[in-house]
PDB file of C-alpha atoms in Angstrom:
ATOM      1  CA  MET O   1     -84.500 224.332 247.068  1.00 49.00           C
ATOM      2  CA  ILE O   2     -85.011 227.149 244.406  1.00 58.00           C
ATOM      3  CA  ARG O   3     -83.795 227.113 241.016  1.00 59.00           C
ATOM      4  CA  LYS O   4     -82.461 229.513 238.642  1.00 66.00           C
ATOM      5  CA  GLU O   5     -81.573 229.148 235.549  1.00 68.00           C
ATOM      6  CA  LEU O   6     -79.217 232.653 234.110  1.00 70.00           C
ATOM      7  CA  TYR O   7     -78.759 232.196 230.063  1.00 68.00           C
ATOM      8  CA  PHE O   8     -75.244 233.893 229.063  1.00 71.00           C
ATOM      9  CA  LEU O   9     -73.442 233.890 225.443  1.00 70.00           C
ATOM     10  CA  ILE O  10     -69.854 232.886 225.247  1.00 62.00           C
ATOM     11  CA  LEU O  11     -68.150 235.027 222.304  1.00 57.00           C
ATOM     12  CA  PRO O  12     -65.917 232.689 220.527  1.00 51.00           C
ATOM     13  CA  PHE O  13     -63.151 235.287 220.140  1.00 44.00           C
ATOM     14  CA  LEU O  14     -63.104 235.997 223.763  1.00 41.00           C
ATOM     15  CA  VAL O  15     -61.764 232.658 224.990  1.00 39.00           C
ATOM     16  CA  HIS O  16     -58.935 230.504 223.886  1.00 39.00           C
ATOM     17  CA  SER O  17     -60.507 227.360 221.661  1.00 40.00           C
ATOM     18  CA  ASN O  18     -57.548 225.613 221.951  1.00 44.00           C
ATOM     19  CA  SER O  19     -56.528 225.185 225.870  1.00 43.00           C
ATOM     20  CA  SER O  20     -59.234 224.736 228.872  1.00 50.00           C
ATOM     21  CA  GLU O  21     -58.360 228.292 229.834  1.00 53.00           C
ATOM     22  CA  GLY O  22     -61.375 228.694 227.504  1.00 56.00           C
ATOM     23  CA  GLN O  23     -63.712 227.036 230.012  1.00 65.00           C
ATOM     24  CA  ALA O  24     -66.001 228.402 232.187  1.00 67.00           C
ATOM     25  CA  ILE O  25     -64.951 228.081 236.273  1.00 76.00           C
ATOM     26  CA  ILE O  26     -68.026 228.065 238.571  1.00 79.00           C
ATOM     27  CA  MET O  27     -66.590 229.516 241.990  1.00 85.00           C
ATOM     28  CA  ASN O  28     -69.701 228.771 244.334  1.00 84.00           C
ATOM     29  CA  PRO O  29     -69.815 225.154 244.483  1.00 83.00           C
ATOM     30  CA  ASP O  30     -73.604 225.438 244.299  1.00 82.00           C
ATOM     31  CA  ILE O  31     -73.342 226.851 240.881  1.00 79.00           C
ATOM     32  CA  GLN O  32     -73.753 224.380 238.213  1.00 79.00           C
ATOM     33  CA  HIS O  33     -73.554 225.246 234.615  1.00 76.00           C
ATOM     34  CA  GLU O  34     -73.589 223.018 230.835  1.00 76.00           C
ATOM     35  CA  GLN O  35     -73.378 224.045 227.029  1.00 80.00           C
ATOM     36  CA  LEU O  36     -76.495 224.249 225.667  1.00 80.00           C
ATOM     37  CA  MET O  37     -75.842 224.748 222.318  1.00 80.00           C
ATOM     38  CA  GLU O  38     -73.173 226.735 219.826  1.00 86.00           C
ATOM     39  CA  VAL O  39     -74.901 230.152 218.617  1.00 88.00           C
ATOM     40  CA  GLN O  40     -74.121 231.881 215.489  1.00 89.00           C
ATOM     41  CA  PRO O  41     -71.553 233.907 214.733  1.00 90.00           C
ATOM     42  CA  MET O  42     -71.902 237.825 216.140  1.00 92.00           C
ATOM     43  CA  ALA O  43     -74.381 236.722 218.321  1.00 93.00           C
ATOM     44  CA  VAL O  44     -74.432 239.639 220.774  1.00 94.00           C
ATOM     45  CA  ARG O  45     -77.566 239.487 223.835  1.00 95.00           C
ATOM     46  CA  ILE O  46     -79.761 236.366 224.591  1.00 94.00           C
ATOM     47  CA  ALA O  47     -83.372 236.549 226.563  1.00 95.00           C
ATOM     48  CA  LYS O  48     -86.242 234.147 227.335  1.00 94.00           C
ATOM     49  CA  CYS O  49     -89.547 235.015 226.309  1.00 93.00           C
ATOM     50  CA  ASP O  50     -92.147 234.099 228.994  1.00 91.00           C
ATOM     51  CA  GLY O  51     -95.147 234.250 226.230  1.00 89.00           C
ATOM     52  CA  ASP O  52     -93.507 231.161 224.336  1.00 92.00           C
ATOM     53  CA  GLY O  53     -91.098 229.464 226.967  1.00 91.00           C
ATOM     54  CA  HIS O  54     -88.046 230.190 224.319  1.00 93.00           C
ATOM     55  CA  LEU O  55     -84.672 231.037 224.645  1.00 94.00           C
ATOM     56  CA  TYR O  56     -84.321 234.392 221.949  1.00 96.00           C
ATOM     57  CA  TYR O  57     -80.839 235.449 221.175  1.00 96.00           C
ATOM     58  CA  ILE O  58     -79.723 238.293 218.119  1.00 97.00           C
ATOM     59  CA  SER O  59     -76.241 238.475 216.439  1.00 96.00           C
ATOM     60  CA  PHE O  60     -75.179 241.971 214.888  1.00 94.00           C
ATOM     61  CA  ASN O  61     -75.832 241.536 211.340  1.00 95.00           C
ATOM     62  CA  GLY O  62     -79.375 241.655 212.027  1.00 97.00           C
ATOM     63  CA  ASP O  63     -80.797 238.030 212.681  1.00 98.00           C
ATOM     64  CA  VAL O  64     -82.840 237.543 215.697  1.00 98.00           C
ATOM     65  CA  TYR O  65     -83.022 233.532 216.154  1.00 97.00           C
ATOM     66  CA  ARG O  66     -84.825 231.048 218.607  1.00 96.00           C
ATOM     67  CA  ILE O  67     -84.409 227.726 220.527  1.00 94.00           C
ATOM     68  CA  ASP O  68     -85.699 224.736 220.397  1.00 93.00           C
ATOM     69  CA  GLN O  69     -84.368 222.107 222.812  1.00 87.00           C
ATOM     70  CA  GLU O  70     -87.627 218.620 222.632  1.00 86.00           C
ATOM     71  CA  PRO O  71     -86.576 216.804 226.017  1.00 85.00           C
ATOM     72  CA  GLY O  72     -83.940 214.518 225.538  1.00 84.00           C
ATOM     73  CA  LEU O  73     -82.582 215.925 221.908  1.00 88.00           C
ATOM     74  CA  PRO O  74     -79.702 218.964 221.610  1.00 91.00           C
ATOM     75  CA  ALA O  75     -80.950 221.970 221.139  1.00 90.00           C
ATOM     76  CA  THR O  76     -81.457 224.277 217.565  1.00 93.00           C
ATOM     77  CA  ASP O  77     -81.748 227.160 216.597  1.00 95.00           C
ATOM     78  CA  ALA O  78     -84.144 229.158 214.117  1.00 96.00           C
ATOM     79  CA  LEU O  79     -84.321 232.282 211.964  1.00 97.00           C
ATOM     80  CA  ILE O  80     -87.284 234.120 212.678  1.00 97.00           C
ATOM     81  CA  ALA O  81     -86.370 237.183 211.915  1.00 98.00           C
ATOM     82  CA  THR O  82     -83.375 239.964 209.510  1.00 98.00           C
ATOM     83  CA  GLU O  83     -82.555 243.181 208.688  1.00 97.00           C
ATOM     84  CA  ALA O  84     -85.583 243.308 206.064  1.00 97.00           C
ATOM     85  CA  ASP O  85     -88.366 242.507 208.632  1.00 97.00           C
ATOM     86  CA  HIS O  86     -87.321 245.776 211.643  1.00 98.00           C
ATOM     87  CA  GLY O  87     -84.849 247.867 209.578  1.00 97.00           C
ATOM     88  CA  ILE O  88     -81.730 246.824 211.711  1.00 98.00           C
ATOM     89  CA  ASN O  89     -78.234 246.209 210.219  1.00 96.00           C
ATOM     90  CA  TYR O  90     -76.672 246.856 213.726  1.00 95.00           C
ATOM     91  CA  LEU O  91     -78.300 245.251 216.045  1.00 97.00           C
ATOM     92  CA  GLN O  92     -76.876 245.490 219.649  1.00 96.00           C
ATOM     93  CA  GLY O  93     -80.279 245.734 221.596  1.00 97.00           C
ATOM     94  CA  LEU O  94     -82.971 242.810 222.882  1.00 98.00           C
ATOM     95  CA  ALA O  95     -85.853 242.722 225.240  1.00 97.00           C
ATOM     96  CA  ILE O  96     -87.683 241.108 225.874  1.00 97.00           C
ATOM     97  CA  SER O  97     -91.409 241.836 228.011  1.00 95.00           C
ATOM     98  CA  ASP O  98     -94.277 239.196 227.739  1.00 90.00           C
ATOM     99  CA  SER O  99     -95.065 237.726 224.219  1.00 94.00           C
ATOM    100  CA  THR O 100     -93.234 241.589 222.492  1.00 97.00           C
ATOM    101  CA  ILE O 101     -89.406 241.297 221.429  1.00 98.00           C
ATOM    102  CA  TYR O 102     -87.849 244.866 221.235  1.00 98.00           C
ATOM    103  CA  LEU O 103     -84.919 245.414 219.395  1.00 98.00           C
ATOM    104  CA  SER O 104     -82.260 248.306 219.466  1.00 98.00           C
ATOM    105  CA  GLY O 105     -79.819 249.186 216.652  1.00 97.00           C
ATOM    106  CA  ASN O 106     -78.750 250.948 213.405  1.00 96.00           C
ATOM    107  CA  TYR O 107     -79.027 250.974 209.758  1.00 95.00           C
ATOM    108  CA  LYS O 108     -75.359 252.312 208.831  1.00 90.00           C
ATOM    109  CA  GLU O 109     -74.248 252.210 205.234  1.00 85.00           C
ATOM    110  CA  ALA O 110     -71.099 253.662 203.781  1.00 79.00           C
ATOM    111  CA  GLY O 111     -71.001 257.489 203.189  1.00 78.00           C
ATOM    112  CA  VAL O 112     -74.221 258.059 204.231  1.00 82.00           C
ATOM    113  CA  PRO O 113     -75.045 258.973 208.132  1.00 88.00           C
ATOM    114  CA  GLY O 114     -76.894 256.593 209.632  1.00 89.00           C
ATOM    115  CA  HIS O 115     -79.832 256.364 212.614  1.00 95.00           C
ATOM    116  CA  GLY O 116     -80.927 254.906 214.669  1.00 97.00           C
ATOM    117  CA  ILE O 117     -84.117 252.174 214.590  1.00 98.00           C
ATOM    118  CA  VAL O 118     -86.125 251.235 217.902  1.00 98.00           C
ATOM    119  CA  ALA O 119     -88.445 247.964 216.452  1.00 98.00           C
ATOM    120  CA  ARG O 120     -90.427 245.863 218.172  1.00 98.00           C
ATOM    121  CA  GLY O 121     -92.085 241.771 217.256  1.00 98.00           C
ATOM    122  CA  GLN O 122     -95.143 241.204 218.981  1.00 97.00           C
ATOM    123  CA  LEU O 123     -95.545 237.271 219.315  1.00 95.00           C
ATOM    124  CA  GLN O 124     -99.425 236.143 216.891  1.00 95.00           C
ATOM    125  CA  VAL O 125    -101.273 233.316 217.779  1.00 93.00           C
ATOM    126  CA  ASN O 126     -99.821 231.000 214.742  1.00 93.00           C
ATOM    127  CA  GLY O 127     -96.375 231.326 216.190  1.00 90.00           C
ATOM    128  CA  THR O 128     -95.246 233.937 214.224  1.00 93.00           C
ATOM    129  CA  TRP O 129     -94.070 237.238 215.124  1.00 96.00           C
ATOM    130  CA  LEU O 130     -95.653 241.231 213.535  1.00 97.00           C
ATOM    131  CA  TRP O 131     -92.921 243.025 213.245  1.00 98.00           C
ATOM    132  CA  SER O 132     -93.130 247.426 213.301  1.00 98.00           C
ATOM    133  CA  ASN O 133     -91.341 250.356 213.834  1.00 98.00           C
ATOM    134  CA  LEU O 134     -91.731 251.936 217.652  1.00 98.00           C
ATOM    135  CA  MET O 135     -88.615 255.275 216.583  1.00 98.00           C
ATOM    136  CA  THR O 136     -86.473 255.890 213.888  1.00 98.00           C
ATOM    137  CA  THR O 137     -83.904 258.825 214.725  1.00 98.00           C
ATOM    138  CA  GLU O 138     -82.835 261.641 212.846  1.00 97.00           C
ATOM    139  CA  PRO O 139     -79.902 260.854 210.365  1.00 95.00           C
ATOM    140  CA  TYR O 140     -76.676 261.266 212.774  1.00 94.00           C
ATOM    141  CA  ALA O 141     -73.106 261.617 212.040  1.00 90.00           C
ATOM    142  CA  SER O 142     -72.584 258.032 212.800  1.00 84.00           C
ATOM    143  CA  SER O 143     -68.990 256.726 211.622  1.00 81.00           C
ATOM    144  CA  ALA O 144     -68.075 254.449 209.433  1.00 72.00           C
ATOM    145  CA  HIS O 145     -66.273 251.773 211.539  1.00 73.00           C
ATOM    146  CA  LEU O 146     -66.724 249.336 214.796  1.00 75.00           C
ATOM    147  CA  PHE O 147     -65.732 251.949 217.431  1.00 83.00           C
ATOM    148  CA  ASP O 148     -69.281 253.356 216.842  1.00 88.00           C
ATOM    149  CA  HIS O 149     -70.642 252.281 219.557  1.00 92.00           C
ATOM    150  CA  ALA O 150     -74.373 253.492 218.096  1.00 93.00           C
ATOM    151  CA  PHE O 151     -77.831 252.668 219.671  1.00 96.00           C
ATOM    152  CA  SER O 152     -76.192 249.143 221.691  1.00 93.00           C
ATOM    153  CA  GLY O 153     -78.372 248.449 224.304  1.00 93.00           C
ATOM    154  CA  LEU O 154     -82.248 248.335 226.293  1.00 96.00           C
ATOM    155  CA  CYS O 155     -84.254 247.658 228.815  1.00 97.00           C
ATOM    156  CA  LEU O 156     -88.011 247.879 230.264  1.00 97.00           C
ATOM    157  CA  ASN O 157     -88.366 249.956 233.323  1.00 96.00           C
ATOM    158  CA  PRO O 158     -90.510 247.718 236.066  1.00 96.00           C
ATOM    159  CA  ALA O 159     -93.672 249.458 235.281  1.00 96.00           C
ATOM    160  CA  LYS O 160     -93.437 247.898 231.353  1.00 95.00           C
ATOM    161  CA  ASP O 161     -94.550 251.704 230.359  1.00 96.00           C
ATOM    162  CA  SER O 162     -91.386 252.869 228.907  1.00 97.00           C
ATOM    163  CA  ILE O 163     -88.532 251.810 227.020  1.00 97.00           C
ATOM    164  CA  ILE O 164     -84.782 252.837 228.565  1.00 98.00           C
ATOM    165  CA  VAL O 165     -81.947 252.802 225.134  1.00 98.00           C
ATOM    166  CA  CYS O 166     -78.839 253.906 224.764  1.00 97.00           C
ATOM    167  CA  SER O 167     -76.946 255.537 222.058  1.00 96.00           C
ATOM    168  CA  GLY O 168     -73.153 255.200 222.847  1.00 93.00           C
ATOM    169  CA  SER O 169     -70.491 257.428 221.932  1.00 92.00           C
ATOM    170  CA  ARG O 170     -70.071 257.804 217.804  1.00 89.00           C
ATOM    171  CA  THR O 171     -65.756 257.279 218.771  1.00 87.00           C
ATOM    172  CA  ASP O 172     -63.503 254.794 221.004  1.00 86.00           C
ATOM    173  CA  HIS O 173     -62.162 257.104 223.335  1.00 83.00           C
ATOM    174  CA  GLY O 174     -64.037 260.511 222.630  1.00 81.00           C
ATOM    175  CA  GLU O 175     -61.782 261.896 219.291  1.00 88.00           C
ATOM    176  CA  VAL O 176     -62.721 263.212 216.571  1.00 89.00           C
ATOM    177  CA  GLN O 177     -64.028 260.807 213.887  1.00 85.00           C
ATOM    178  CA  VAL O 178     -64.366 262.341 210.433  1.00 87.00           C
ATOM    179  CA  SER O 179     -65.990 259.446 208.587  1.00 82.00           C
ATOM    180  CA  GLY O 180     -63.707 259.651 205.743  1.00 80.00           C
ATOM    181  CA  GLY O 181     -64.249 263.443 205.086  1.00 81.00           C
ATOM    182  CA  MET O 182     -68.136 263.269 205.555  1.00 84.00           C
ATOM    183  CA  PHE O 183     -68.388 265.230 209.550  1.00 85.00           C
ATOM    184  CA  PRO O 184     -64.997 267.282 209.736  1.00 88.00           C
ATOM    185  CA  GLY O 185     -64.674 267.894 212.820  1.00 87.00           C
ATOM    186  CA  TYR O 186     -67.733 265.640 215.060  1.00 88.00           C
ATOM    187  CA  ARG O 187     -66.939 264.239 217.957  1.00 89.00           C
ATOM    188  CA  GLU O 188     -70.569 263.702 219.424  1.00 91.00           C
ATOM    189  CA  VAL O 189     -73.887 264.816 218.843  1.00 93.00           C
ATOM    190  CA  PRO O 190     -77.151 265.179 220.141  1.00 94.00           C
ATOM    191  CA  LEU O 191     -78.420 261.486 219.273  1.00 96.00           C
ATOM    192  CA  THR O 192     -75.316 260.103 220.893  1.00 94.00           C
ATOM    193  CA  SER O 193     -73.662 259.249 224.084  1.00 93.00           C
ATOM    194  CA  SER O 194     -77.178 259.980 225.388  1.00 95.00           C
ATOM    195  CA  ILE O 195     -79.595 257.561 227.718  1.00 97.00           C
ATOM    196  CA  PHE O 196     -83.364 257.957 226.153  1.00 97.00           C
ATOM    197  CA  ARG O 197     -87.046 256.780 227.590  1.00 97.00           C
ATOM    198  CA  LEU O 198     -89.342 256.117 224.897  1.00 97.00           C
ATOM    199  CA  PRO O 199     -93.365 255.116 225.523  1.00 97.00           C
ATOM    200  CA  VAL O 200     -93.406 250.868 224.726  1.00 96.00           C
ATOM    201  CA  THR O 201     -96.654 252.505 222.976  1.00 96.00           C
ATOM    202  CA  ALA O 202     -95.049 254.621 220.870  1.00 97.00           C
ATOM    203  CA  ASN O 203     -95.492 253.804 215.999  1.00 97.00           C
ATOM    204  CA  ASN O 204     -93.204 254.984 213.882  1.00 98.00           C
ATOM    205  CA  LEU O 205     -91.637 257.683 216.915  1.00 97.00           C
ATOM    206  CA  ILE O 206     -89.574 260.490 214.922  1.00 97.00           C
ATOM    207  CA  LEU O 207     -86.149 261.128 217.523  1.00 96.00           C
ATOM    208  CA  GLN O 208     -84.303 264.365 216.632  1.00 96.00           C
ATOM    209  CA  ASN O 209     -80.859 265.491 216.645  1.00 94.00           C
ATOM    210  CA  ASP O 210     -81.786 268.380 218.724  1.00 92.00           C
ATOM    211  CA  SER O 211     -80.852 268.510 222.934  1.00 87.00           C
TER     212      SER O 211
END
């Protein structure tokens, strides 16, 4: 029998916590499921690292966690990185290849244009992670609300020599978003509603806001 494992984050605001309606329902009798653990608030992505065999997940505010589980004991999580390590405080994308973690997101603060970031963490022999910047965009007209989709997801191409990263709409449905009057008449800009391909070997690449 071939055993395959899939890991999901069940976000609490998507389920009913006070009834059985919030429980996962398996439609295929050949599939079994179990709860591994409850994750930290605002968790958004999960992936497995082949380098050390651990699961990792990220939260929207920039935190990166490793999931630890000894045989016969409950799973726990350990914080391994924060915004201070990789520079992203609006974190949405996670991919892991061998012993390298790739993150995508934005740095945003009220009253100024934000910028997109792709960061890279490399597993060291002592079990720590060395973080570096792969790409930063020029500042662009980001929005000061959660409907700004920002740099929201990434994956590696089959050859694992490039990263494909998505920059979503800066609005909810393509409407004008002036963001407190800073960007009158703006909908999209060249760095939004786009998909980019970046070499995995890049260091401190600057992506211009120019189509």
